[in-house]
């Protein structure tokens, strides 16, 4: 049975979904309650049912986009059934994302950057990060778009690619800015950067709480993950100081979501303490230190 289970996983990993489905069917006859076998059968069936249409779709951009659309549905259904942490899921994820990225790269090679619109370039970059091809990801990230206007989700993935290619000072700074914008979009399941993985492991209890990633971002400040980052420019520090003051007032008044407000306030306080030049932001620094002293 162990051999059949390994064979089924291998079949999933190379896209032989009909064979994988058949093998999981045999395994389920022997052990109908085994979660790995149940999830494997579901996953193999999901992709086997869509394979004909995928293969009939034109190679390149069209097939790559179709695979990513199906993968989005697959993620939702797998999480709904609690199959997203099984070996079968990870084997299939790698197979599909590698195939999707190959087809999007084909379009990129055939027709250049103009072949792919912004969304397609972003999809390809995210795909490459998820399968661990960080160098290629950096080559196709739509960097012509200023980072200040880049969608938050894309910032998180670009930060990971930077960290994983030896540019971790830039990557950590970009992670900080992404957490500043929208912590709930943090794609924690795609993290491979070891220092961040370790922080995630240390925060397992925290991650099950409401506003988990707002508080995780505060924890990263406390653990020094964002320390010694890139310098900030005056206008953004000024904006951060105003936002910290606003959050401080909201925290004093009380709000409908006090935990989130508190987490965001602490994030801004750490940010001001780290980034604000003391001779120009004395009041903001004093307030930040007061806020942090109350933690």
Short mmCIF file of C-alpha atoms in Angstrom, two decimals:
data_model
loop_
_atom_site.label_atom_id
_atom_site.label_comp_id
_atom_site.label_asym_id
_atom_site.label_seq_id
_atom_site.Cartn_x
_atom_site.Cartn_y
_atom_site.Cartn_z
CA UNK A 1 0.00 0.00 0.00
CA UNK A 2 2.87 2.38 0.76
CA UNK A 3 4.24 1.80 -2.72
CA UNK A 4 0.83 2.56 -4.29
CA UNK A 5 0.50 5.72 -2.19
CA UNK A 6 3.92 6.93 -3.35
CA UNK A 7 3.05 6.04 -6.93
CA UNK A 8 -0.20 8.02 -6.67
CA UNK A 9 1.65 11.07 -5.34
CA UNK A 10 4.21 10.78 -8.13
CA UNK A 11 1.41 10.60 -10.71
CA UNK A 12 -0.10 13.79 -9.28
CA UNK A 13 3.27 15.52 -9.35
CA UNK A 14 3.71 14.88 -13.10
CA UNK A 15 0.12 15.56 -14.13
CA UNK A 16 -1.02 11.97 -14.72
CA UNK A 17 -4.37 12.62 -13.05
CA UNK A 18 -6.35 9.70 -14.47
CA UNK A 19 -3.72 7.25 -13.24
CA UNK A 20 -3.57 8.99 -9.84
CA UNK A 21 -7.36 8.80 -9.54
CA UNK A 22 -7.30 5.08 -10.28
CA UNK A 23 -4.57 4.46 -7.70
CA UNK A 24 -6.37 6.48 -5.02
CA UNK A 25 -9.55 4.55 -5.76
CA UNK A 26 -7.72 1.29 -4.96
CA UNK A 27 -6.24 2.82 -1.80
CA UNK A 28 -9.67 4.00 -0.66
CA UNK A 29 -11.10 0.51 -1.09
CA UNK A 30 -8.54 -0.66 1.46
CA UNK A 31 -8.81 2.33 3.82
CA UNK A 32 -11.87 4.52 3.11
CA UNK A 33 -11.25 6.88 6.06
CA UNK A 34 -7.67 7.88 5.27
CA UNK A 35 -7.59 11.67 4.76
CA UNK A 36 -4.57 11.56 2.44
CA UNK A 37 -6.31 9.07 0.18
CA UNK A 38 -9.60 10.99 0.25
CA UNK A 39 -7.88 14.27 -0.58
CA UNK A 40 -5.75 12.60 -3.25
CA UNK A 41 -8.82 11.17 -4.97
CA UNK A 42 -10.59 14.54 -4.89
CA UNK A 43 -7.53 16.38 -6.23
CA UNK A 44 -6.88 13.86 -9.01
CA UNK A 45 -10.57 13.95 -10.01
CA UNK A 46 -10.68 17.75 -9.99
CA UNK A 47 -7.85 18.05 -12.49
CA UNK A 48 -8.71 14.96 -14.54
CA UNK A 49 -12.15 16.49 -15.20
CA UNK A 50 -10.55 19.67 -16.57
CA UNK A 51 -7.54 18.24 -18.37
CA UNK A 52 -9.17 17.82 -21.80
CA UNK A 53 -10.16 21.48 -21.96
CA UNK A 54 -6.71 22.55 -20.76
CA UNK A 55 -5.02 20.50 -23.50
CA UNK A 56 -7.39 21.88 -26.16
CA UNK A 57 -6.53 25.46 -25.17
CA UNK A 58 -3.83 27.24 -27.15
CA UNK A 59 -0.36 27.03 -25.63
CA UNK A 60 1.12 30.16 -24.14
CA UNK A 61 -0.87 32.91 -22.47
CA UNK A 62 -4.31 31.34 -22.95
CA UNK A 63 -3.40 27.98 -21.43
CA UNK A 64 -1.39 29.60 -18.63
CA UNK A 65 -4.29 31.88 -17.67
CA UNK A 66 -6.77 29.00 -17.80
CA UNK A 67 -4.60 26.90 -15.49
CA UNK A 68 -4.36 29.77 -13.02
CA UNK A 69 -8.12 30.31 -13.12
CA UNK A 70 -8.70 26.63 -12.42
CA UNK A 71 -6.04 26.70 -9.71
CA UNK A 72 -7.86 29.54 -7.98
CA UNK A 73 -11.03 27.40 -7.90
CA UNK A 74 -8.95 24.44 -6.75
CA UNK A 75 -7.50 26.41 -3.81
CA UNK A 76 -10.95 27.50 -2.67
CA UNK A 77 -12.41 24.00 -2.87
CA UNK A 78 -9.39 22.39 -1.18
CA UNK A 79 -9.48 24.83 1.73
CA UNK A 80 -13.20 24.31 2.10
CA UNK A 81 -12.60 20.58 2.51
CA UNK A 82 -9.44 21.02 4.64
CA UNK A 83 -7.31 19.29 2.00
CA UNK A 84 -4.89 22.20 1.51
CA UNK A 85 -2.23 20.85 3.87
CA UNK A 86 -1.99 17.31 2.52
CA UNK A 87 0.88 15.83 0.53
CA UNK A 88 -1.42 15.38 -2.44
CA UNK A 89 -2.26 19.09 -2.45
CA UNK A 90 1.37 20.20 -2.37
CA UNK A 91 2.36 17.71 -5.09
CA UNK A 92 -0.40 18.92 -7.35
CA UNK A 93 0.15 22.60 -6.54
CA UNK A 94 3.76 22.39 -7.73
CA UNK A 95 2.75 20.56 -10.90
CA UNK A 96 0.02 23.03 -11.89
CA UNK A 97 1.89 26.21 -11.02
CA UNK A 98 5.02 25.05 -12.84
CA UNK A 99 2.94 24.22 -15.91
CA UNK A 100 1.11 27.57 -15.77
CA UNK A 101 4.37 29.47 -15.40
CA UNK A 102 5.91 27.59 -18.35
CA UNK A 103 3.05 28.66 -20.61
CA UNK A 104 3.14 32.28 -19.46
CA UNK A 105 6.92 32.28 -19.97
CA UNK A 106 6.34 30.92 -23.49
CA UNK A 107 4.15 33.92 -24.27
CA UNK A 108 6.78 36.19 -22.75
CA UNK A 109 9.53 34.62 -24.92
CA UNK A 110 7.47 34.55 -28.11
CA UNK A 111 6.15 38.10 -28.00
CA UNK A 112 8.08 39.93 -25.28
CA UNK A 113 6.68 41.83 -22.33
CA UNK A 114 3.94 43.30 -24.54
CA UNK A 115 2.41 39.83 -24.87
CA UNK A 116 1.33 39.93 -21.24
CA UNK A 117 -0.80 42.61 -19.65
CA UNK A 118 -0.13 43.77 -16.11
CA UNK A 119 -2.36 41.11 -14.55
CA UNK A 120 -0.71 38.33 -16.55
CA UNK A 121 2.78 39.52 -15.62
CA UNK A 122 1.72 39.69 -11.98
CA UNK A 123 0.22 36.19 -12.18
CA UNK A 124 3.42 34.84 -13.71
CA UNK A 125 5.61 36.51 -11.08
CA UNK A 126 3.47 35.17 -8.21
CA UNK A 127 3.46 31.74 -9.80
CA UNK A 128 7.26 31.72 -10.03
CA UNK A 129 7.62 32.78 -6.40
CA UNK A 130 5.26 30.01 -5.30
CA UNK A 131 7.31 27.35 -7.10
CA UNK A 132 10.60 28.79 -5.83
CA UNK A 133 11.97 30.27 -9.08
CA UNK A 134 12.79 33.61 -7.46
CA UNK A 135 15.37 34.81 -9.99
CA UNK A 136 12.95 34.40 -12.89
CA UNK A 137 10.22 36.04 -10.81
CA UNK A 138 12.32 39.18 -10.40
CA UNK A 139 12.90 39.29 -14.16
CA UNK A 140 9.19 39.41 -14.93
CA UNK A 141 7.79 41.44 -12.04
CA UNK A 142 6.13 44.49 -13.60
CA UNK A 143 8.77 46.77 -12.11
CA UNK A 144 7.95 49.52 -14.59
CA UNK A 145 5.09 50.18 -12.20
CA UNK A 146 6.38 52.24 -9.28
CA UNK A 147 6.44 50.18 -6.09
CA UNK A 148 4.36 52.88 -4.40
CA UNK A 149 1.51 52.03 -6.81
CA UNK A 150 2.00 48.27 -6.79
CA UNK A 151 -0.93 46.24 -5.37
CA UNK A 152 -0.24 45.08 -1.83
CA UNK A 153 -0.47 41.37 -2.62
CA UNK A 154 2.17 41.78 -5.31
CA UNK A 155 4.41 43.68 -2.89
CA UNK A 156 4.38 40.72 -0.52
CA UNK A 157 5.49 38.33 -3.28
CA UNK A 158 8.14 40.74 -4.57
CA UNK A 159 9.45 41.08 -1.01
CA UNK A 160 9.77 37.30 -0.76
CA UNK A 161 11.62 37.12 -4.10
CA UNK A 162 14.04 39.84 -3.00
CA UNK A 163 14.70 38.12 0.33
CA UNK A 164 15.31 34.78 -1.37
CA UNK A 165 17.83 36.19 -3.86
CA UNK A 166 20.16 37.79 -1.33
CA UNK A 167 18.53 41.22 -1.36
CA UNK A 168 16.95 40.78 2.03
CA UNK A 169 17.41 44.38 3.21
CA UNK A 170 15.24 45.53 0.31
CA UNK A 171 12.92 42.58 0.82
CA UNK A 172 12.39 43.21 4.53
CA UNK A 173 11.70 46.88 3.83
CA UNK A 174 9.13 45.95 1.20
CA UNK A 175 7.55 43.41 3.57
CA UNK A 176 7.27 46.23 6.12
CA UNK A 177 5.53 48.49 3.60
CA UNK A 178 3.14 45.74 2.54
CA UNK A 179 2.22 45.01 6.18
CA UNK A 180 1.73 48.74 6.64
CA UNK A 181 -0.83 48.80 3.82
CA UNK A 182 -2.85 45.62 4.25
CA UNK A 183 -1.56 42.94 6.65
CA UNK A 184 -4.50 40.62 5.95
CA UNK A 185 -3.17 40.00 2.43
CA UNK A 186 0.06 38.44 3.74
CA UNK A 187 0.47 35.12 1.82
CA UNK A 188 2.01 33.27 4.77
CA UNK A 189 1.68 29.83 3.17
CA UNK A 190 4.08 30.87 0.39
CA UNK A 191 6.88 32.06 2.71
CA UNK A 192 10.25 30.31 2.32
CA UNK A 193 12.55 33.04 3.69
CA UNK A 194 13.90 31.27 6.77
CA UNK A 195 13.90 34.20 9.26
CA UNK A 196 10.25 34.87 8.42
CA UNK A 197 9.37 31.16 8.51
CA UNK A 198 10.85 30.99 12.01
CA UNK A 199 8.74 33.93 13.15
CA UNK A 200 5.64 32.22 11.74
CA UNK A 201 6.47 29.04 13.64
CA UNK A 202 6.91 31.03 16.85
CA UNK A 203 3.55 32.73 16.34
CA UNK A 204 1.30 29.73 15.65
CA UNK A 205 -1.02 30.56 18.57
CA UNK A 206 -1.22 34.19 17.54
CA UNK A 207 -2.15 33.30 13.95
CA UNK A 208 -5.46 31.77 15.04
CA UNK A 209 -6.59 35.03 16.69
CA UNK A 210 -8.72 37.81 15.13
CA UNK A 211 -6.64 40.44 13.31
CA UNK A 212 -3.82 37.87 13.35
CA UNK A 213 -1.60 39.44 10.73
CA UNK A 214 -1.91 42.97 12.13
CA UNK A 215 -0.49 41.59 15.38
CA UNK A 216 2.04 39.41 13.57
CA UNK A 217 3.40 42.58 11.93
CA UNK A 218 3.83 44.10 15.41
CA UNK A 219 5.64 40.95 16.54
CA UNK A 220 8.05 41.33 13.61
CA UNK A 221 8.95 44.80 14.85
CA UNK A 222 9.43 43.48 18.38
CA UNK A 223 11.71 40.70 17.13
CA UNK A 224 13.84 43.11 15.08
CA UNK A 225 12.80 41.73 11.68
CA UNK A 226 12.38 45.24 10.23
CA UNK A 227 15.34 46.83 12.03
CA UNK A 228 18.16 48.51 10.06
CA UNK A 229 15.99 48.83 6.99
CA UNK A 230 16.23 51.29 4.11
CA UNK A 231 15.95 55.01 4.95
CA UNK A 232 12.59 56.73 4.54
CA UNK A 233 11.95 60.10 2.89
CA UNK A 234 10.56 63.08 4.77
CA UNK A 235 7.03 63.18 3.20
CA UNK A 236 6.29 59.54 4.04
CA UNK A 237 7.56 59.90 7.63
CA UNK A 238 5.34 62.97 7.94
CA UNK A 239 2.36 60.94 6.70
CA UNK A 240 3.16 58.08 9.10
CA UNK A 241 3.33 60.53 12.02
CA UNK A 242 -0.11 61.92 11.12
CA UNK A 243 -1.53 58.41 10.86
CA UNK A 244 -0.04 57.43 14.23
CA UNK A 245 -1.63 60.52 15.81
CA UNK A 246 -4.99 59.63 14.24
CA UNK A 247 -4.75 56.04 15.48
CA UNK A 248 -3.77 57.26 18.94
CA UNK A 249 -6.86 59.46 19.13
CA UNK A 250 -9.07 56.62 17.85
CA UNK A 251 -7.59 54.31 20.46
CA UNK A 252 -8.33 56.82 23.24
CA UNK A 253 -11.91 57.35 22.03
CA UNK A 254 -12.57 53.64 21.56
CA UNK A 255 -13.63 52.03 18.29
CA UNK A 256 -15.73 49.18 16.91
CA UNK A 257 -12.53 47.16 16.39
CA UNK A 258 -10.20 48.07 19.27
CA UNK A 259 -7.78 45.15 18.73
CA UNK A 260 -7.06 46.14 15.15
CA UNK A 261 -6.68 49.83 16.05
CA UNK A 262 -4.27 48.93 18.86
CA UNK A 263 -2.20 46.71 16.56
CA UNK A 264 -2.02 49.37 13.86
CA UNK A 265 -1.12 52.02 16.42
CA UNK A 266 1.78 49.92 17.71
CA UNK A 267 2.97 49.27 14.16
CA UNK A 268 3.09 53.00 13.44
CA UNK A 269 4.81 53.69 16.76
CA UNK A 270 7.59 51.19 15.97
CA UNK A 271 7.81 52.62 12.45
CA UNK A 272 8.23 56.20 13.69
CA UNK A 273 10.75 55.13 16.32
CA UNK A 274 12.83 53.36 13.65
CA UNK A 275 12.50 55.76 10.71
CA UNK A 276 11.83 59.30 11.96
CA UNK A 277 14.82 61.67 12.22
CA UNK A 278 14.86 62.95 15.80
CA UNK A 279 15.65 66.58 15.01
CA UNK A 280 12.57 66.99 12.80
CA UNK A 281 9.98 64.76 14.47
CA UNK A 282 10.54 65.29 18.19
CA UNK A 283 6.83 65.30 19.09
CA UNK A 284 6.05 62.21 17.00
CA UNK A 285 9.01 60.34 18.49
CA UNK A 286 7.96 61.28 22.02
CA UNK A 287 4.43 60.02 21.35
CA UNK A 288 5.76 56.80 19.78
CA UNK A 289 7.93 56.12 22.82
CA UNK A 290 4.98 56.78 25.15
CA UNK A 291 2.79 54.36 23.19
CA UNK A 292 5.45 51.65 23.20
CA UNK A 293 6.14 52.13 26.91
CA UNK A 294 2.54 51.10 27.57
CA UNK A 295 2.89 47.74 25.77
#
